[in-house]
Coordinates of C-alpha atoms in Angstrom, one line a residue:
M120 CA 72.2 121.9 44.7
R121 CA 70.3 121.7 48.0
N122 CA 69.2 118.4 48.8
H123 CA 65.4 118.8 49.5
C124 CA 64.7 115.3 50.7
P125 CA 63.6 115.5 54.4
H126 CA 64.8 112.0 55.0
A127 CA 68.2 112.6 53.6
W128 CA 68.6 115.8 55.5
H129 CA 67.6 114.1 58.8
Q130 CA 69.9 111.3 58.2
Q131 CA 72.8 113.8 57.7
Q132 CA 71.9 115.8 60.6
H133 CA 71.8 112.5 62.9
R134 CA 75.2 111.3 61.5
G135 CA 76.6 114.7 62.5
R136 CA 75.2 114.5 66.1
M137 CA 76.6 110.9 66.5
W138 CA 80.0 112.1 65.2
A139 CA 80.0 115.1 67.5
A140 CA 79.2 112.7 70.6
S141 CA 81.8 110.1 69.6
P142 CA 84.9 109.6 71.8
A143 CA 87.1 110.1 68.7
F144 CA 85.6 113.6 68.1
R145 CA 86.3 114.7 71.9
R146 CA 89.8 113.4 71.7
R147 CA 90.5 115.6 68.5
L148 CA 88.8 118.6 69.8
F149 CA 90.6 118.1 73.2
L150 CA 93.9 118.1 71.3
L151 CA 93.0 121.2 69.2
R152 CA 92.0 123.2 72.2
S153 CA 95.1 122.0 74.2
L154 CA 97.2 123.2 71.3
S155 CA 95.2 126.6 70.8
S156 CA 95.8 127.3 74.7
L157 CA 99.6 127.5 74.2
P158 CA 101.4 130.7 74.4
G159 CA 101.1 132.5 71.1
N160 CA 97.6 131.1 70.2
A161 CA 94.7 133.4 70.3
A162 CA 91.9 130.9 70.9
C163 CA 90.4 130.3 74.3
S164 CA 91.2 134.0 75.3
S165 CA 87.7 134.9 76.1
S166 CA 86.8 135.4 79.7
P167 CA 85.5 132.1 81.1
S168 CA 82.3 131.9 83.1
P169 CA 82.9 131.7 87.0
S170 CA 80.6 128.7 87.2
T171 CA 82.9 126.4 85.3
S172 CA 85.9 127.3 87.4
I173 CA 87.8 124.2 88.9
R174 CA 90.4 124.9 91.7
V175 CA 92.6 122.1 92.5
N176 CA 94.5 123.7 95.3
A177 CA 97.8 122.3 94.0
M178 CA 101.1 124.2 94.9
S179 CA 104.1 124.4 92.7
A180 CA 106.5 121.6 93.0
S181 CA 108.9 123.4 95.3
G182 CA 106.1 124.3 97.8
P183 CA 104.4 122.4 100.4
V184 CA 101.8 119.7 99.5
Y185 CA 98.1 121.0 100.1
E186 CA 94.9 118.8 100.3
A187 CA 93.0 118.9 97.2
D188 CA 89.4 120.1 97.2
A189 CA 88.4 116.8 96.0
E190 CA 84.6 117.0 96.5
A191 CA 84.4 120.0 94.6
V192 CA 86.3 118.4 91.6
V193 CA 83.8 115.3 91.9
R194 CA 80.9 117.6 91.6
R195 CA 82.1 119.6 88.8
I196 CA 83.3 117.0 86.3
T197 CA 80.5 114.3 87.1
P198 CA 78.0 114.4 84.3
P199 CA 74.4 114.9 85.1
L200 CA 72.0 112.2 84.3
D201 CA 70.1 113.2 81.1
R202 CA 67.4 111.5 79.2
A203 CA 68.6 113.1 76.1
R204 CA 71.9 111.0 76.4
H205 CA 72.4 107.7 74.8
K206 CA 74.3 104.6 75.8
G207 CA 78.0 105.2 75.8
Q208 CA 78.0 109.0 76.3
A209 CA 78.8 108.4 80.1
G210 CA 82.0 106.6 79.3
K211 CA 83.3 103.4 77.5
I212 CA 86.4 101.8 79.1
A213 CA 88.6 98.7 78.4
V214 CA 90.6 96.8 80.8
I215 CA 93.7 95.0 79.3
G216 CA 94.4 92.3 81.5
G217 CA 93.6 88.9 82.7
C218 CA 95.4 85.5 82.4
R219 CA 94.8 82.0 83.7
E220 CA 96.3 82.8 87.1
Y221 CA 94.5 86.1 87.6
T222 CA 91.0 86.6 86.8
G223 CA 89.7 88.6 89.9
A224 CA 91.6 91.9 89.1
P225 CA 90.1 92.5 85.7
Y226 CA 86.7 91.7 86.8
F227 CA 86.9 94.1 89.8
A228 CA 88.3 96.7 87.4
A229 CA 85.6 96.4 84.7
I230 CA 82.6 96.1 87.1
S231 CA 83.9 99.0 89.1
A232 CA 83.8 101.1 85.9
L233 CA 80.1 100.4 85.6
K234 CA 79.4 101.0 89.4
V235 CA 81.0 104.4 89.2
G236 CA 78.8 105.3 86.2
A237 CA 80.2 104.1 82.9
D238 CA 77.9 102.9 80.3
L239 CA 80.1 100.1 78.7
S240 CA 83.1 98.2 80.1
H241 CA 85.1 95.9 78.0
V242 CA 87.9 93.3 79.1
F243 CA 90.5 92.2 76.8
C244 CA 92.1 89.1 78.4
T245 CA 93.6 85.5 77.5
R246 CA 91.3 82.7 76.4
D247 CA 91.7 80.8 79.7
A248 CA 90.6 83.8 81.6
A249 CA 87.6 84.8 79.5
T250 CA 85.1 82.1 80.4
V251 CA 86.0 82.7 84.3
I252 CA 85.4 86.4 84.0
K253 CA 82.2 86.1 81.9
S254 CA 80.9 83.8 84.7
Y255 CA 81.3 86.6 87.2
S256 CA 79.0 89.0 85.6
P257 CA 76.9 89.2 82.3
E258 CA 77.4 93.1 82.5
L259 CA 80.8 92.9 80.9
I260 CA 81.9 92.5 77.4
V261 CA 84.7 90.1 77.2
H262 CA 87.2 89.7 74.4
P263 CA 89.1 86.4 74.7
I264 CA 92.0 87.5 72.2
L265 CA 95.2 87.7 74.3
E266 CA 97.5 84.7 74.2
E267 CA 100.6 83.5 76.5
S268 CA 103.7 82.0 75.4
Y269 CA 102.7 78.5 76.2
S270 CA 100.0 78.6 73.6
V271 CA 101.9 80.0 70.7
S272 CA 105.0 78.4 69.0
D273 CA 108.0 80.4 68.1
G274 CA 107.0 80.3 64.4
E275 CA 103.6 81.7 65.1
R276 CA 104.5 84.6 67.3
E277 CA 104.7 87.3 64.7
Y278 CA 101.5 86.4 63.1
V279 CA 99.5 86.0 66.5
S280 CA 100.9 89.3 67.8
S281 CA 99.7 91.2 64.6
R282 CA 96.3 89.4 64.8
I283 CA 95.8 90.5 68.4
L284 CA 96.6 94.1 67.6
T285 CA 94.4 94.1 64.6
E286 CA 91.5 92.9 66.7
V287 CA 92.0 95.3 69.4
A288 CA 92.4 98.2 67.0
K289 CA 89.0 97.5 65.7
W290 CA 87.5 98.7 69.1
M291 CA 90.1 101.2 70.3
E292 CA 88.5 104.2 68.8
R293 CA 85.3 103.5 70.7
F294 CA 86.9 103.9 74.1
D295 CA 87.2 106.9 76.3
C296 CA 90.1 105.4 78.3
I297 CA 91.8 102.1 78.8
V298 CA 93.3 100.4 81.9
V299 CA 96.3 98.3 81.4
G300 CA 97.7 95.9 83.9
P301 CA 94.9 94.1 86.2
G302 CA 95.7 90.5 86.3
L303 CA 98.0 90.8 83.3
G304 CA 100.8 88.6 84.8
R305 CA 104.3 88.6 83.4
D306 CA 104.4 86.3 80.5
S307 CA 106.9 87.7 78.0
F308 CA 104.9 87.3 74.9
L309 CA 101.7 88.6 76.5
L310 CA 103.7 91.7 77.7
D311 CA 105.1 92.1 74.1
C312 CA 101.4 92.2 72.7
V313 CA 100.1 94.6 75.3
S314 CA 103.2 96.9 74.4
N315 CA 101.8 96.9 70.9
I316 CA 98.4 97.9 72.3
M317 CA 99.6 100.7 74.4
R318 CA 101.4 102.2 71.4
H319 CA 98.3 101.9 69.3
A320 CA 96.2 103.6 72.1
R321 CA 98.9 106.5 72.2
Q322 CA 98.8 107.2 68.6
A323 CA 95.0 107.3 68.8
N324 CA 95.3 109.8 71.9
I325 CA 93.4 107.6 74.3
P326 CA 93.9 108.2 77.9
T327 CA 95.8 105.3 79.5
V328 CA 95.8 104.4 83.2
V329 CA 98.6 101.8 84.0
D330 CA 98.4 99.8 87.2
G331 CA 99.6 96.3 88.5
D332 CA 101.7 94.3 86.1
G333 CA 101.3 97.1 83.7
L334 CA 103.8 99.2 85.9
F335 CA 106.2 96.2 85.8
L336 CA 105.9 96.4 82.0
I337 CA 106.5 100.1 81.7
T338 CA 109.3 100.1 84.4
N339 CA 111.3 98.0 82.0
N340 CA 110.2 99.8 78.9
L341 CA 109.7 103.6 79.7
S342 CA 109.2 104.5 76.1
L343 CA 105.8 103.0 76.2
V344 CA 104.6 106.2 78.4
E345 CA 107.5 108.6 78.2
G346 CA 106.0 112.0 77.3
N347 CA 102.5 110.8 77.2
L348 CA 100.4 113.5 78.6
L349 CA 97.4 111.1 78.7
A350 CA 99.0 108.5 80.8
I351 CA 98.5 108.0 84.6
L352 CA 100.7 105.7 86.5
T353 CA 99.3 104.4 90.1
P354 CA 102.0 102.8 91.8
N355 CA 101.8 101.5 95.3
V356 CA 104.8 101.6 97.6
Y357 CA 106.8 98.8 96.2
E358 CA 105.9 99.8 92.5
Y359 CA 107.0 103.4 93.2
K360 CA 110.2 102.4 94.8
R361 CA 111.0 100.4 91.6
L362 CA 110.2 103.5 89.5
V363 CA 112.3 105.7 91.5
Q364 CA 115.3 103.2 91.4
K365 CA 114.9 103.0 87.6
V366 CA 114.2 106.3 86.5
L367 CA 116.1 108.5 89.2
N368 CA 118.7 106.1 90.1
C369 CA 118.2 106.6 94.0
E370 CA 116.2 105.3 96.8
V371 CA 112.7 106.9 97.9
N372 CA 113.0 110.0 99.9
E373 CA 110.1 110.2 102.3
E374 CA 111.2 113.6 103.5
N375 CA 111.2 115.3 100.3
A376 CA 108.2 113.2 98.8
S377 CA 106.6 115.9 96.7
E378 CA 109.8 117.2 95.1
Q379 CA 111.0 113.6 94.3
L380 CA 107.7 112.7 92.9
T381 CA 107.5 116.0 90.8
A382 CA 111.1 115.0 89.5
L383 CA 109.9 111.6 88.5
C384 CA 107.2 112.9 86.6
Q385 CA 109.3 115.4 84.7
K386 CA 111.9 112.8 84.0
I387 CA 109.2 110.6 82.2
G388 CA 108.1 113.4 80.2
G389 CA 105.3 115.2 82.3
I390 CA 103.1 112.2 82.7
T391 CA 100.7 111.9 85.7
I392 CA 101.6 109.8 88.8
M393 CA 99.6 109.2 91.8
W394 CA 101.8 107.6 94.7
K395 CA 99.4 105.5 96.7
G396 CA 99.6 105.3 100.5
K397 CA 98.3 106.7 103.6
A398 CA 97.9 109.9 101.7
D399 CA 97.7 109.7 97.9
I400 CA 100.1 112.3 96.5
I401 CA 99.5 113.3 92.9
S402 CA 101.7 115.2 90.4
D403 CA 102.1 116.0 86.8
G404 CA 105.5 117.4 86.9
K405 CA 104.1 120.9 87.3
T406 CA 101.9 120.7 90.5
V407 CA 101.5 118.4 93.4
T408 CA 98.6 117.9 95.6
Q409 CA 97.2 115.1 97.9
V410 CA 94.2 113.2 99.0
S411 CA 94.2 111.9 102.6
T412 CA 90.5 111.4 103.4
F413 CA 90.6 108.3 105.6
G414 CA 89.5 105.1 104.0
S415 CA 89.7 101.8 106.0
P416 CA 92.3 100.1 108.1
R417 CA 91.2 96.6 106.8
R418 CA 93.9 94.9 104.6
C419 CA 91.5 92.2 103.2
G420 CA 92.5 89.2 101.1
G421 CA 93.3 90.3 97.6
Q422 CA 94.9 93.5 98.5
G423 CA 96.9 93.1 95.4
D424 CA 93.8 93.5 93.4
I425 CA 92.1 96.3 95.4
L426 CA 93.8 97.5 98.4
S427 CA 97.5 98.7 98.3
G428 CA 99.6 100.8 100.5
R429 CA 97.7 101.2 103.6
F430 CA 94.3 102.5 103.1
V431 CA 93.7 102.9 99.5
A432 CA 92.3 100.8 96.7
N433 CA 94.3 99.6 93.8
V434 CA 92.6 98.1 90.7
V435 CA 89.3 99.8 91.5
L436 CA 90.9 103.1 92.1
S437 CA 92.7 102.8 88.7
V438 CA 89.4 102.5 87.0
S439 CA 88.1 105.3 88.9
F440 CA 90.9 107.4 87.5
C441 CA 89.9 106.2 84.0
I442 CA 86.2 107.1 84.5
F443 CA 86.9 110.5 86.0
A444 CA 89.7 111.5 83.8
S445 CA 87.5 110.9 80.8
W446 CA 84.7 112.8 82.5
A447 CA 87.0 115.8 83.2
R448 CA 88.3 115.9 79.7
H449 CA 84.8 116.0 78.5
F450 CA 83.9 118.7 81.1
L451 CA 86.7 120.8 79.7
L452 CA 85.6 120.2 76.2
T453 CA 82.0 121.1 76.5
N454 CA 82.5 124.3 78.9
E455 CA 84.7 127.3 78.5
Y456 CA 88.0 126.8 80.0
P457 CA 88.2 127.4 83.8
T458 CA 90.4 130.3 85.1
E459 CA 93.3 127.8 85.6
K460 CA 93.7 127.2 81.8
S461 CA 96.5 124.7 82.6
V462 CA 94.1 122.5 84.5
N463 CA 95.1 118.8 83.8
P464 CA 92.2 116.5 83.5
M465 CA 94.4 113.5 84.5
M466 CA 95.0 115.3 87.7
L467 CA 91.5 115.9 88.2
G468 CA 90.7 112.2 87.5
C469 CA 93.3 111.0 90.1
I470 CA 91.8 113.3 92.7
A471 CA 88.2 112.4 92.1
G472 CA 89.1 108.7 91.9
S473 CA 91.1 108.7 95.2
L474 CA 88.2 110.4 97.2
L475 CA 85.5 108.1 95.7
L476 CA 87.6 104.9 96.5
R477 CA 88.5 106.1 100.0
K478 CA 84.9 107.0 100.8
A479 CA 83.6 103.5 99.5
A480 CA 86.3 101.7 101.6
S481 CA 85.2 103.6 104.6
H482 CA 81.4 102.9 104.2
A483 CA 82.3 99.1 103.6
F484 CA 84.5 98.9 106.8
E485 CA 81.7 100.6 108.7
K486 CA 79.3 97.9 107.7
N487 CA 81.6 94.9 107.6
K488 CA 84.5 95.7 109.9
R489 CA 87.0 92.9 109.8
S490 CA 85.1 90.8 107.3
T491 CA 85.2 93.5 104.6
V492 CA 86.4 92.0 101.2
T493 CA 86.9 93.5 97.7
T494 CA 83.3 93.2 96.6
D495 CA 82.1 95.0 99.7
I496 CA 84.1 98.1 98.7
I497 CA 82.9 97.9 95.2
E498 CA 79.1 97.9 96.2
F499 CA 79.6 101.2 98.0
L500 CA 81.1 103.0 94.9
G501 CA 77.6 104.2 93.9
K502 CA 76.7 105.4 97.5
S503 CA 79.9 107.3 97.7
L504 CA 79.4 109.1 94.5
E505 CA 75.8 109.7 95.3
D506 CA 76.8 111.2 98.7
I507 CA 78.9 113.8 96.9
C508 CA 76.9 114.3 93.6
P509 CA 73.2 113.2 94.1
A510 CA 71.8 111.9 90.9
G511 CA 68.8 114.2 91.0
H512 CA 70.9 117.4 90.8

């Protein structure tokens, strides 16, 4: 029998709209559309609108590496500012990292997410790091739940590990993307707990960007990301060298960089990797492209947290990937598929994040020259995005 109560009907409609806007719904819809675009499925066969086309200009793995049309990617996937949107629809991210030695990196990562345009930014860190990170900014939501070996006895480890995972799991479904590694450190117990978090995020189909000490973790445990098409690795020159040695059992080959990177992606099951350097080379094992827009020659203090390689940011860049990858996935969900039906939102996120960070570094160096520091670059993230994609359009 039809419900004639107007209040009940409006409540039901409101719940439906909230669910349709939730990260969990978007992730499930993305997976369904991805499956239906496989050979033999009839879905997504209608002709797409030309206005939704995204061209990455990426060549096959065996061909030369071409420059990505990064500005076009940024313009296409950046969501417009809309009064009808509610808090959280522009992105909710989580940074998994921060211990008593390293508190700057998770802060830089989390605040950069807000500067790029995310609505909410969380940090899951150790208790020792939480108060320090909270003192940096009231904008961040800080969860002091991680533990290191020195604070947990051998008999408590299993219980504490389970408690940590349970606490993180309460929040996980709310996130559009997570970043693992900034300021994580290499404590064995802490890394074990983060490994459990990564497995849970994978089961929940949440995109995961791995950077910093997170790359140390996965290099020694490749199963954490192997075959995960929603994973992005962002190694600098040293981290990339360790990955190549571990996975391909050889040294880095500069002359055949694109072929080797593509082989590395394929060997780890088709994940997306961006090798950071003078030019950022990006591959998902199928295509390869690069972004080489000039950034800054400044090697400021804290390069392990923001600048790596030669001219490109590290932690801030990984969060830019996180935001742009989630925006790219949302774009592909809310529009007809582009002509290139195999377009990978993780690749788009890397391209957009790389360009944005390079432009921010360039602006910061133009203003501050030799005195440029990490926070200067972060302050120019908004201007860099505005230059490419004005908020009024």
